[in-house]
């Protein structure tokens, strides 16, 4: 008996979606962001080091690779260096 795969419930990540706290890449814009949540069937991403979140369709998000994570960390460090003390 074959079970038909069911789509994920709306607002819940599927097994391939990056989990909260992980870095991911919005493939529409090549922006790297930290996954903040999954709401309304969309993935919420925040720029490294903070800033305004944006929503991305889950099919346009992929887990960030090592180079993507390095790029995100460098962005975060550069932002921290520009903040007034």
PDB file of N, CA, C and O in Angstrom:
ATOM      1  N   UNK A   1       0.843  -1.183   0.000  1.00  0.00           N
ATOM      2  CA  UNK A   1       0.000   0.000   0.000  1.00  0.00           C
ATOM      3  C   UNK A   1       0.885   1.242   0.000  1.00  0.00           C
ATOM      4  O   UNK A   1       1.708   1.419   0.868  1.00  0.00           O
ATOM      5  N   UNK A   2       0.729   2.093  -0.998  1.00  0.00           N
ATOM      6  CA  UNK A   2       1.531   3.304  -1.112  1.00  0.00           C
ATOM      7  C   UNK A   2       0.796   4.476  -0.483  1.00  0.00           C
ATOM      8  O   UNK A   2      -0.366   4.708  -0.790  1.00  0.00           O
ATOM      9  N   UNK A   3       1.501   5.191   0.343  1.00  0.00           N
ATOM     10  CA  UNK A   3       0.927   6.389   0.953  1.00  0.00           C
ATOM     11  C   UNK A   3       1.235   7.578   0.065  1.00  0.00           C
ATOM     12  O   UNK A   3       2.356   7.738  -0.411  1.00  0.00           O
ATOM     13  N   UNK A   4       0.234   8.387  -0.190  1.00  0.00           N
ATOM     14  CA  UNK A   4       0.423   9.591  -0.982  1.00  0.00           C
ATOM     15  C   UNK A   4       1.010  10.673  -0.092  1.00  0.00           C
ATOM     16  O   UNK A   4       0.464  10.951   0.973  1.00  0.00           O
ATOM     17  N   UNK A   5       2.160  11.275  -0.480  1.00  0.00           N
ATOM     18  CA  UNK A   5       2.733  12.337   0.350  1.00  0.00           C
ATOM     19  C   UNK A   5       1.760  13.505   0.455  1.00  0.00           C
ATOM     20  O   UNK A   5       1.144  13.908  -0.525  1.00  0.00           O
ATOM     21  N   UNK A   6       1.624  13.999   1.645  1.00  0.00           N
ATOM     22  CA  UNK A   6       0.743  15.132   1.903  1.00  0.00           C
ATOM     23  C   UNK A   6       1.568  16.417   1.944  1.00  0.00           C
ATOM     24  O   UNK A   6       2.681  16.421   2.466  1.00  0.00           O
ATOM     25  N   UNK A   7       1.025  17.512   1.423  1.00  0.00           N
ATOM     26  CA  UNK A   7       1.742  18.784   1.530  1.00  0.00           C
ATOM     27  C   UNK A   7       1.793  19.226   2.982  1.00  0.00           C
ATOM     28  O   UNK A   7       0.941  18.831   3.777  1.00  0.00           O
ATOM     29  N   UNK A   8       2.794  20.029   3.347  1.00  0.00           N
ATOM     30  CA  UNK A   8       2.859  20.501   4.731  1.00  0.00           C
ATOM     31  C   UNK A   8       1.650  21.375   5.046  1.00  0.00           C
ATOM     32  O   UNK A   8       1.071  21.999   4.168  1.00  0.00           O
ATOM     33  N   UNK A   9       1.292  21.401   6.309  1.00  0.00           N
ATOM     34  CA  UNK A   9       0.188  22.257   6.726  1.00  0.00           C
ATOM     35  C   UNK A   9       0.576  23.712   6.515  1.00  0.00           C
ATOM     36  O   UNK A   9       1.748  24.074   6.663  1.00  0.00           O
ATOM     37  N   UNK A  10      -0.392  24.578   6.165  1.00  0.00           N
ATOM     38  CA  UNK A  10      -0.069  25.996   5.985  1.00  0.00           C
ATOM     39  C   UNK A  10       0.579  26.574   7.237  1.00  0.00           C
ATOM     40  O   UNK A  10       0.141  26.308   8.346  1.00  0.00           O
ATOM     41  N   UNK A  11       1.627  27.333   7.023  1.00  0.00           N
ATOM     42  CA  UNK A  11       2.300  27.986   8.138  1.00  0.00           C
ATOM     43  C   UNK A  11       3.308  27.108   8.850  1.00  0.00           C
ATOM     44  O   UNK A  11       3.967  27.544   9.772  1.00  0.00           O
ATOM     45  N   UNK A  12       3.456  25.840   8.421  1.00  0.00           N
ATOM     46  CA  UNK A  12       4.412  24.936   9.048  1.00  0.00           C
ATOM     47  C   UNK A  12       5.489  24.583   8.041  1.00  0.00           C
ATOM     48  O   UNK A  12       5.200  24.311   6.896  1.00  0.00           O
ATOM     49  N   UNK A  13       6.749  24.554   8.468  1.00  0.00           N
ATOM     50  CA  UNK A  13       7.821  24.230   7.531  1.00  0.00           C
ATOM     51  C   UNK A  13       7.764  22.765   7.140  1.00  0.00           C
ATOM     52  O   UNK A  13       7.321  21.923   7.900  1.00  0.00           O
ATOM     53  N   UNK A  14       8.209  22.471   5.915  1.00  0.00           N
ATOM     54  CA  UNK A  14       8.338  21.066   5.536  1.00  0.00           C
ATOM     55  C   UNK A  14       9.730  20.590   5.949  1.00  0.00           C
ATOM     56  O   UNK A  14      10.528  21.341   6.486  1.00  0.00           O
ATOM     57  N   UNK A  15      10.019  19.348   5.714  1.00  0.00           N
ATOM     58  CA  UNK A  15      11.280  18.765   6.173  1.00  0.00           C
ATOM     59  C   UNK A  15      12.494  19.424   5.523  1.00  0.00           C
ATOM     60  O   UNK A  15      13.574  19.399   6.075  1.00  0.00           O
ATOM     61  N   UNK A  16      12.323  20.017   4.334  1.00  0.00           N
ATOM     62  CA  UNK A  16      13.453  20.618   3.637  1.00  0.00           C
ATOM     63  C   UNK A  16      13.623  22.099   3.945  1.00  0.00           C
ATOM     64  O   UNK A  16      14.622  22.682   3.580  1.00  0.00           O
ATOM     65  N   UNK A  17      12.651  22.718   4.593  1.00  0.00           N
ATOM     66  CA  UNK A  17      12.750  24.137   4.910  1.00  0.00           C
ATOM     67  C   UNK A  17      13.809  24.358   5.974  1.00  0.00           C
ATOM     68  O   UNK A  17      13.890  23.594   6.931  1.00  0.00           O
ATOM     69  N   UNK A  18      14.622  25.405   5.814  1.00  0.00           N
ATOM     70  CA  UNK A  18      15.569  25.738   6.877  1.00  0.00           C
ATOM     71  C   UNK A  18      14.807  26.034   8.175  1.00  0.00           C
ATOM     72  O   UNK A  18      13.750  26.654   8.157  1.00  0.00           O
ATOM     73  N   UNK A  19      15.341  25.575   9.268  1.00  0.00           N
ATOM     74  CA  UNK A  19      14.695  25.739  10.565  1.00  0.00           C
ATOM     75  C   UNK A  19      15.013  27.107  11.171  1.00  0.00           C
ATOM     76  O   UNK A  19      15.989  27.758  10.793  1.00  0.00           O
ATOM     77  N   UNK A  20      14.202  27.510  12.131  1.00  0.00           N
ATOM     78  CA  UNK A  20      14.384  28.793  12.824  1.00  0.00           C
ATOM     79  C   UNK A  20      15.796  28.847  13.403  1.00  0.00           C
ATOM     80  O   UNK A  20      16.276  27.887  14.006  1.00  0.00           O
ATOM     81  N   UNK A  21      16.454  29.980  13.194  1.00  0.00           N
ATOM     82  CA  UNK A  21      17.809  30.193  13.682  1.00  0.00           C
ATOM     83  C   UNK A  21      18.883  29.915  12.645  1.00  0.00           C
ATOM     84  O   UNK A  21      19.998  30.394  12.769  1.00  0.00           O
ATOM     85  N   UNK A  22      18.549  29.132  11.627  1.00  0.00           N
ATOM     86  CA  UNK A  22      19.522  28.814  10.575  1.00  0.00           C
ATOM     87  C   UNK A  22      19.598  29.969   9.579  1.00  0.00           C
ATOM     88  O   UNK A  22      18.671  30.754   9.470  1.00  0.00           O
ATOM     89  N   UNK A  23      20.703  30.026   8.862  1.00  0.00           N
ATOM     90  CA  UNK A  23      20.807  30.974   7.760  1.00  0.00           C
ATOM     91  C   UNK A  23      20.238  30.326   6.509  1.00  0.00           C
ATOM     92  O   UNK A  23      20.370  29.125   6.297  1.00  0.00           O
ATOM     93  N   UNK A  24      19.601  31.147   5.693  1.00  0.00           N
ATOM     94  CA  UNK A  24      19.018  30.679   4.440  1.00  0.00           C
ATOM     95  C   UNK A  24      19.240  31.737   3.374  1.00  0.00           C
ATOM     96  O   UNK A  24      19.558  32.889   3.678  1.00  0.00           O
ATOM     97  N   UNK A  25      19.076  31.342   2.127  1.00  0.00           N
ATOM     98  CA  UNK A  25      19.248  32.240   0.996  1.00  0.00           C
ATOM     99  C   UNK A  25      17.910  32.397   0.286  1.00  0.00           C
ATOM    100  O   UNK A  25      17.250  31.416  -0.039  1.00  0.00           O
ATOM    101  N   UNK A  26      17.515  33.650   0.082  1.00  0.00           N
ATOM    102  CA  UNK A  26      16.340  33.974  -0.731  1.00  0.00           C
ATOM    103  C   UNK A  26      16.828  33.927  -2.175  1.00  0.00           C
ATOM    104  O   UNK A  26      17.567  34.804  -2.615  1.00  0.00           O
ATOM    105  N   UNK A  27      16.453  32.897  -2.891  1.00  0.00           N
ATOM    106  CA  UNK A  27      16.982  32.704  -4.243  1.00  0.00           C
ATOM    107  C   UNK A  27      16.470  33.720  -5.245  1.00  0.00           C
ATOM    108  O   UNK A  27      17.042  33.873  -6.318  1.00  0.00           O
ATOM    109  N   UNK A  28      15.422  34.465  -4.897  1.00  0.00           N
ATOM    110  CA  UNK A  28      14.933  35.511  -5.801  1.00  0.00           C
ATOM    111  C   UNK A  28      15.918  36.665  -5.867  1.00  0.00           C
ATOM    112  O   UNK A  28      16.060  37.306  -6.905  1.00  0.00           O
ATOM    113  N   UNK A  29      16.577  36.955  -4.743  1.00  0.00           N
ATOM    114  CA  UNK A  29      17.449  38.124  -4.656  1.00  0.00           C
ATOM    115  C   UNK A  29      18.882  37.783  -4.274  1.00  0.00           C
ATOM    116  O   UNK A  29      19.729  38.678  -4.238  1.00  0.00           O
ATOM    117  N   UNK A  30      19.152  36.527  -3.941  1.00  0.00           N
ATOM    118  CA  UNK A  30      20.452  36.056  -3.469  1.00  0.00           C
ATOM    119  C   UNK A  30      20.829  36.680  -2.125  1.00  0.00           C
ATOM    120  O   UNK A  30      21.989  36.723  -1.755  1.00  0.00           O
ATOM    121  N   UNK A  31      19.833  37.138  -1.366  1.00  0.00           N
ATOM    122  CA  UNK A  31      20.080  37.692  -0.033  1.00  0.00           C
ATOM    123  C   UNK A  31      20.142  36.569   0.989  1.00  0.00           C
ATOM    124  O   UNK A  31      19.367  35.620   0.940  1.00  0.00           O
ATOM    125  N   UNK A  32      21.054  36.711   1.935  1.00  0.00           N
ATOM    126  CA  UNK A  32      21.188  35.759   3.031  1.00  0.00           C
ATOM    127  C   UNK A  32      20.469  36.338   4.237  1.00  0.00           C
ATOM    128  O   UNK A  32      20.582  37.532   4.533  1.00  0.00           O
ATOM    129  N   UNK A  33      19.715  35.500   4.919  1.00  0.00           N
ATOM    130  CA  UNK A  33      19.022  35.946   6.115  1.00  0.00           C
ATOM    131  C   UNK A  33      18.902  34.823   7.116  1.00  0.00           C
ATOM    132  O   UNK A  33      19.056  33.650   6.782  1.00  0.00           O
ATOM    133  N   UNK A  34      18.643  35.199   8.354  1.00  0.00           N
ATOM    134  CA  UNK A  34      18.417  34.219   9.399  1.00  0.00           C
ATOM    135  C   UNK A  34      16.929  33.916   9.454  1.00  0.00           C
ATOM    136  O   UNK A  34      16.109  34.833   9.446  1.00  0.00           O
ATOM    137  N   UNK A  35      16.579  32.639   9.499  1.00  0.00           N
ATOM    138  CA  UNK A  35      15.178  32.246   9.555  1.00  0.00           C
ATOM    139  C   UNK A  35      14.630  32.602  10.933  1.00  0.00           C
ATOM    140  O   UNK A  35      15.146  32.154  11.961  1.00  0.00           O
ATOM    141  N   UNK A  36      13.581  33.430  10.933  1.00  0.00           N
ATOM    142  CA  UNK A  36      12.966  33.875  12.173  1.00  0.00           C
ATOM    143  C   UNK A  36      11.661  33.137  12.458  1.00  0.00           C
ATOM    144  O   UNK A  36      11.203  33.107  13.597  1.00  0.00           O
ATOM    145  N   UNK A  37      11.056  32.572  11.431  1.00  0.00           N
ATOM    146  CA  UNK A  37       9.815  31.839  11.630  1.00  0.00           C
ATOM    147  C   UNK A  37       9.202  31.432  10.311  1.00  0.00           C
ATOM    148  O   UNK A  37       9.720  31.732   9.235  1.00  0.00           O
ATOM    149  N   UNK A  38       8.088  30.721  10.431  1.00  0.00           N
ATOM    150  CA  UNK A  38       7.308  30.273   9.284  1.00  0.00           C
ATOM    151  C   UNK A  38       5.870  30.663   9.580  1.00  0.00           C
ATOM    152  O   UNK A  38       5.246  30.090  10.479  1.00  0.00           O
ATOM    153  N   UNK A  39       5.360  31.661   8.869  1.00  0.00           N
ATOM    154  CA  UNK A  39       4.015  32.161   9.135  1.00  0.00           C
ATOM    155  C   UNK A  39       3.252  32.286   7.822  1.00  0.00           C
ATOM    156  O   UNK A  39       3.775  32.815   6.840  1.00  0.00           O
ATOM    157  N   UNK A  40       2.022  31.805   7.831  1.00  0.00           N
ATOM    158  CA  UNK A  40       1.181  31.937   6.651  1.00  0.00           C
ATOM    159  C   UNK A  40       1.745  31.270   5.420  1.00  0.00           C
ATOM    160  O   UNK A  40       1.540  31.745   4.306  1.00  0.00           O
ATOM    161  N   UNK A  41       2.484  30.184   5.611  1.00  0.00           N
ATOM    162  CA  UNK A  41       3.053  29.492   4.467  1.00  0.00           C
ATOM    163  C   UNK A  41       4.280  30.164   3.884  1.00  0.00           C
ATOM    164  O   UNK A  41       4.753  29.802   2.814  1.00  0.00           O
ATOM    165  N   UNK A  42       4.812  31.181   4.566  1.00  0.00           N
ATOM    166  CA  UNK A  42       5.990  31.903   4.080  1.00  0.00           C
ATOM    167  C   UNK A  42       7.094  31.781   5.123  1.00  0.00           C
ATOM    168  O   UNK A  42       6.845  31.562   6.296  1.00  0.00           O
ATOM    169  N   UNK A  43       8.323  31.938   4.664  1.00  0.00           N
ATOM    170  CA  UNK A  43       9.481  31.906   5.546  1.00  0.00           C
ATOM    171  C   UNK A  43       9.867  33.348   5.844  1.00  0.00           C
ATOM    172  O   UNK A  43       9.984  34.166   4.937  1.00  0.00           O
ATOM    173  N   UNK A  44      10.038  33.649   7.124  1.00  0.00           N
ATOM    174  CA  UNK A  44      10.437  34.996   7.522  1.00  0.00           C
ATOM    175  C   UNK A  44      11.949  35.023   7.731  1.00  0.00           C
ATOM    176  O   UNK A  44      12.483  34.233   8.506  1.00  0.00           O
ATOM    177  N   UNK A  45      12.614  35.935   7.030  1.00  0.00           N
ATOM    178  CA  UNK A  45      14.067  36.067   7.094  1.00  0.00           C
ATOM    179  C   UNK A  45      14.432  37.446   7.618  1.00  0.00           C
ATOM    180  O   UNK A  45      13.746  38.426   7.343  1.00  0.00           O
ATOM    181  N   UNK A  46      15.533  37.510   8.358  1.00  0.00           N
ATOM    182  CA  UNK A  46      16.056  38.788   8.867  1.00  0.00           C
ATOM    183  C   UNK A  46      17.505  38.911   8.430  1.00  0.00           C
ATOM    184  O   UNK A  46      18.265  37.942   8.504  1.00  0.00           O
ATOM    185  N   UNK A  47      17.908  40.099   7.993  1.00  0.00           N
ATOM    186  CA  UNK A  47      19.302  40.281   7.573  1.00  0.00           C
ATOM    187  C   UNK A  47      20.268  39.966   8.724  1.00  0.00           C
ATOM    188  O   UNK A  47      19.920  40.158   9.890  1.00  0.00           O
ATOM    189  N   UNK A  48      21.477  39.508   8.403  1.00  0.00           N
ATOM    190  CA  UNK A  48      22.483  39.270   9.438  1.00  0.00           C
ATOM    191  C   UNK A  48      22.739  40.545  10.230  1.00  0.00           C
ATOM    192  O   UNK A  48      22.816  41.633   9.663  1.00  0.00           O
ATOM    193  N   UNK A  49      22.819  40.437  11.521  1.00  0.00           N
ATOM    194  CA  UNK A  49      23.075  41.604  12.359  1.00  0.00           C
ATOM    195  C   UNK A  49      21.830  42.401  12.675  1.00  0.00           C
ATOM    196  O   UNK A  49      21.894  43.420  13.340  1.00  0.00           O
ATOM    197  N   UNK A  50      20.678  41.974  12.198  1.00  0.00           N
ATOM    198  CA  UNK A  50      19.423  42.668  12.498  1.00  0.00           C
ATOM    199  C   UNK A  50      18.917  43.463  11.321  1.00  0.00           C
ATOM    200  O   UNK A  50      19.527  43.509  10.260  1.00  0.00           O
ATOM    201  N   UNK A  51      17.785  44.046  11.516  1.00  0.00           N
ATOM    202  CA  UNK A  51      17.155  44.819  10.455  1.00  0.00           C
ATOM    203  C   UNK A  51      15.747  44.329  10.212  1.00  0.00           C
ATOM    204  O   UNK A  51      15.216  43.502  10.955  1.00  0.00           O
ATOM    205  N   UNK A  52      15.142  44.851   9.189  1.00  0.00           N
ATOM    206  CA  UNK A  52      13.758  44.541   8.868  1.00  0.00           C
ATOM    207  C   UNK A  52      13.625  43.160   8.229  1.00  0.00           C
ATOM    208  O   UNK A  52      14.338  42.830   7.288  1.00  0.00           O
ATOM    209  N   UNK A  53      12.705  42.369   8.767  1.00  0.00           N
ATOM    210  CA  UNK A  53      12.449  41.037   8.216  1.00  0.00           C
ATOM    211  C   UNK A  53      11.732  41.144   6.881  1.00  0.00           C
ATOM    212  O   UNK A  53      11.057  42.126   6.610  1.00  0.00           O
ATOM    213  N   UNK A  54      11.883  40.094   6.075  1.00  0.00           N
ATOM    214  CA  UNK A  54      11.115  40.003   4.848  1.00  0.00           C
ATOM    215  C   UNK A  54      10.589  38.580   4.721  1.00  0.00           C
ATOM    216  O   UNK A  54      11.114  37.652   5.322  1.00  0.00           O
ATOM    217  N   UNK A  55       9.524  38.437   3.974  1.00  0.00           N
ATOM    218  CA  UNK A  55       8.902  37.137   3.751  1.00  0.00           C
ATOM    219  C   UNK A  55       9.329  36.584   2.406  1.00  0.00           C
ATOM    220  O   UNK A  55       9.516  37.331   1.450  1.00  0.00           O
ATOM    221  N   UNK A  56       9.432  35.270   2.351  1.00  0.00           N
ATOM    222  CA  UNK A  56       9.843  34.605   1.127  1.00  0.00           C
ATOM    223  C   UNK A  56       9.024  33.327   0.966  1.00  0.00           C
ATOM    224  O   UNK A  56       8.807  32.614   1.947  1.00  0.00           O
ATOM    225  N   UNK A  57       8.584  33.039  -0.251  1.00  0.00           N
ATOM    226  CA  UNK A  57       7.898  31.763  -0.467  1.00  0.00           C
ATOM    227  C   UNK A  57       8.858  30.609  -0.173  1.00  0.00           C
ATOM    228  O   UNK A  57      10.040  30.684  -0.526  1.00  0.00           O
ATOM    229  N   UNK A  58       8.389  29.557   0.466  1.00  0.00           N
ATOM    230  CA  UNK A  58       9.291  28.461   0.841  1.00  0.00           C
ATOM    231  C   UNK A  58       9.995  27.808  -0.349  1.00  0.00           C
ATOM    232  O   UNK A  58      11.126  27.331  -0.206  1.00  0.00           O
ATOM    233  N   UNK A  59       9.377  27.831  -1.509  1.00  0.00           N
ATOM    234  CA  UNK A  59      10.033  27.220  -2.675  1.00  0.00           C
ATOM    235  C   UNK A  59      11.185  28.069  -3.203  1.00  0.00           C
ATOM    236  O   UNK A  59      11.968  27.619  -4.035  1.00  0.00           O
ATOM    237  N   UNK A  60      11.317  29.291  -2.716  1.00  0.00           N
ATOM    238  CA  UNK A  60      12.398  30.189  -3.139  1.00  0.00           C
ATOM    239  C   UNK A  60      13.497  30.312  -2.087  1.00  0.00           C
ATOM    240  O   UNK A  60      14.375  31.163  -2.198  1.00  0.00           O
ATOM    241  N   UNK A  61      13.433  29.472  -1.035  1.00  0.00           N
ATOM    242  CA  UNK A  61      14.416  29.519   0.051  1.00  0.00           C
ATOM    243  C   UNK A  61      15.202  28.222   0.056  1.00  0.00           C
ATOM    244  O   UNK A  61      14.652  27.144  -0.129  1.00  0.00           O
ATOM    245  N   UNK A  62      16.509  28.353   0.254  1.00  0.00           N
ATOM    246  CA  UNK A  62      17.338  27.171   0.432  1.00  0.00           C
ATOM    247  C   UNK A  62      18.251  27.396   1.624  1.00  0.00           C
ATOM    248  O   UNK A  62      18.553  28.545   1.980  1.00  0.00           O
ATOM    249  N   UNK A  63      18.637  26.312   2.259  1.00  0.00           N
ATOM    250  CA  UNK A  63      19.571  26.419   3.382  1.00  0.00           C
ATOM    251  C   UNK A  63      20.874  27.032   2.876  1.00  0.00           C
ATOM    252  O   UNK A  63      21.336  26.732   1.778  1.00  0.00           O
ATOM    253  N   UNK A  64      21.437  27.897   3.675  1.00  0.00           N
ATOM    254  CA  UNK A  64      22.687  28.552   3.296  1.00  0.00           C
ATOM    255  C   UNK A  64      23.844  27.566   3.420  1.00  0.00           C
ATOM    256  O   UNK A  64      23.943  26.832   4.402  1.00  0.00           O
ATOM    257  N   UNK A  65      24.706  27.570   2.422  1.00  0.00           N
ATOM    258  CA  UNK A  65      25.916  26.753   2.469  1.00  0.00           C
ATOM    259  C   UNK A  65      26.990  27.448   3.289  1.00  0.00           C
ATOM    260  O   UNK A  65      26.791  28.551   3.820  1.00  0.00           O
ATOM    261  N   UNK A  66      28.134  26.820   3.384  1.00  0.00           N
ATOM    262  CA  UNK A  66      29.229  27.366   4.186  1.00  0.00           C
ATOM    263  C   UNK A  66      29.630  28.754   3.697  1.00  0.00           C
ATOM    264  O   UNK A  66      29.799  29.683   4.504  1.00  0.00           O
ATOM    265  N   UNK A  67      29.778  28.932   2.389  1.00  0.00           N
ATOM    266  CA  UNK A  67      30.175  30.249   1.866  1.00  0.00           C
ATOM    267  C   UNK A  67      29.085  31.290   2.106  1.00  0.00           C
ATOM    268  O   UNK A  67      29.395  32.454   2.417  1.00  0.00           O
ATOM    269  N   UNK A  68      27.824  30.891   1.981  1.00  0.00           N
ATOM    270  CA  UNK A  68      26.722  31.812   2.264  1.00  0.00           C
ATOM    271  C   UNK A  68      26.756  32.247   3.734  1.00  0.00           C
ATOM    272  O   UNK A  68      26.557  33.414   4.056  1.00  0.00           O
ATOM    273  N   UNK A  69      27.013  31.296   4.636  1.00  0.00           N
ATOM    274  CA  UNK A  69      27.065  31.610   6.059  1.00  0.00           C
ATOM    275  C   UNK A  69      28.238  32.527   6.366  1.00  0.00           C
ATOM    276  O   UNK A  69      28.115  33.454   7.172  1.00  0.00           O
ATOM    277  N   UNK A  70      29.364  32.297   5.723  1.00  0.00           N
ATOM    278  CA  UNK A  70      30.530  33.159   5.909  1.00  0.00           C
ATOM    279  C   UNK A  70      30.216  34.571   5.438  1.00  0.00           C
ATOM    280  O   UNK A  70      30.521  35.556   6.118  1.00  0.00           O
ATOM    281  N   UNK A  71      29.583  34.672   4.281  1.00  0.00           N
ATOM    282  CA  UNK A  71      29.190  35.987   3.754  1.00  0.00           C
ATOM    283  C   UNK A  71      28.264  36.700   4.735  1.00  0.00           C
ATOM    284  O   UNK A  71      28.414  37.895   5.006  1.00  0.00           O
ATOM    285  N   UNK A  72      27.315  35.950   5.320  1.00  0.00           N
ATOM    286  CA  UNK A  72      26.383  36.529   6.292  1.00  0.00           C
ATOM    287  C   UNK A  72      27.121  37.001   7.540  1.00  0.00           C
ATOM    288  O   UNK A  72      26.834  38.083   8.069  1.00  0.00           O
ATOM    289  N   UNK A  73      28.060  36.212   8.021  1.00  0.00           N
ATOM    290  CA  UNK A  73      28.808  36.579   9.229  1.00  0.00           C
ATOM    291  C   UNK A  73      29.665  37.820   8.981  1.00  0.00           C
ATOM    292  O   UNK A  73      29.750  38.699   9.839  1.00  0.00           O
ATOM    293  N   UNK A  74      30.301  37.916   7.827  1.00  0.00           N
ATOM    294  CA  UNK A  74      31.109  39.102   7.499  1.00  0.00           C
ATOM    295  C   UNK A  74      30.219  40.346   7.459  1.00  0.00           C
ATOM    296  O   UNK A  74      30.572  41.402   7.977  1.00  0.00           O
ATOM    297  N   UNK A  75      29.038  40.212   6.879  1.00  0.00           N
ATOM    298  CA  UNK A  75      28.084  41.328   6.849  1.00  0.00           C
ATOM    299  C   UNK A  75      27.731  41.757   8.262  1.00  0.00           C
ATOM    300  O   UNK A  75      27.688  42.951   8.574  1.00  0.00           O
ATOM    301  N   UNK A  76      27.491  40.797   9.136  1.00  0.00           N
ATOM    302  CA  UNK A  76      27.134  41.080  10.526  1.00  0.00           C
ATOM    303  C   UNK A  76      28.268  41.803  11.244  1.00  0.00           C
ATOM    304  O   UNK A  76      28.057  42.806  11.934  1.00  0.00           O
ATOM    305  N   UNK A  77      29.496  41.327  11.067  1.00  0.00           N
ATOM    306  CA  UNK A  77      30.658  41.943  11.718  1.00  0.00           C
ATOM    307  C   UNK A  77      30.860  43.360  11.192  1.00  0.00           C
ATOM    308  O   UNK A  77      31.135  44.288  11.956  1.00  0.00           O
ATOM    309  N   UNK A  78      30.721  43.554   9.886  1.00  0.00           N
ATOM    310  CA  UNK A  78      30.881  44.890   9.318  1.00  0.00           C
ATOM    311  C   UNK A  78      29.829  45.846   9.869  1.00  0.00           C
ATOM    312  O   UNK A  78      30.132  46.999  10.163  1.00  0.00           O
ATOM    313  N   UNK A  79      28.600  45.382  10.006  1.00  0.00           N
ATOM    314  CA  UNK A  79      27.546  46.228  10.551  1.00  0.00           C
ATOM    315  C   UNK A  79      27.856  46.607  11.993  1.00  0.00           C
ATOM    316  O   UNK A  79      27.681  47.754  12.373  1.00  0.00           O
ATOM    317  N   UNK A  80      28.320  45.655  12.792  1.00  0.00           N
ATOM    318  CA  UNK A  80      28.650  45.928  14.190  1.00  0.00           C
ATOM    319  C   UNK A  80      29.772  46.960  14.277  1.00  0.00           C
ATOM    320  O   UNK A  80      29.780  47.804  15.168  1.00  0.00           O
ATOM    321  N   UNK A  81      30.725  46.905  13.341  1.00  0.00           N
ATOM    322  CA  UNK A  81      31.851  47.848  13.355  1.00  0.00           C
ATOM    323  C   UNK A  81      31.444  49.268  13.022  1.00  0.00           C
ATOM    324  O   UNK A  81      32.146  50.212  13.345  1.00  0.00           O
ATOM    325  N   UNK A  82      30.282  49.448  12.373  1.00  0.00           N
ATOM    326  CA  UNK A  82      29.828  50.789  11.985  1.00  0.00           C
ATOM    327  C   UNK A  82      28.939  51.448  13.027  1.00  0.00           C
ATOM    328  O   UNK A  82      28.643  52.617  12.922  1.00  0.00           O
ATOM    329  N   UNK A  83      28.497  50.672  14.014  1.00  0.00           N
ATOM    330  CA  UNK A  83      27.591  51.232  15.025  1.00  0.00           C
ATOM    331  C   UNK A  83      28.379  52.145  15.966  1.00  0.00           C
ATOM    332  O   UNK A  83      29.506  51.827  16.357  1.00  0.00           O
ATOM    333  N   UNK A  84      27.771  53.271  16.355  1.00  0.00           N
ATOM    334  CA  UNK A  84      28.459  54.150  17.319  1.00  0.00           C
ATOM    335  C   UNK A  84      28.573  53.475  18.687  1.00  0.00           C
ATOM    336  O   UNK A  84      27.687  52.721  19.086  1.00  0.00           O
ATOM    337  N   UNK A  85      29.651  53.744  19.383  1.00  0.00           N
ATOM    338  CA  UNK A  85      29.882  53.136  20.700  1.00  0.00           C
ATOM    339  C   UNK A  85      29.101  53.828  21.780  1.00  0.00           C
ATOM    340  O   UNK A  85      28.850  54.949  21.802  1.00  0.00           O
TER     341      UNK A  85
END
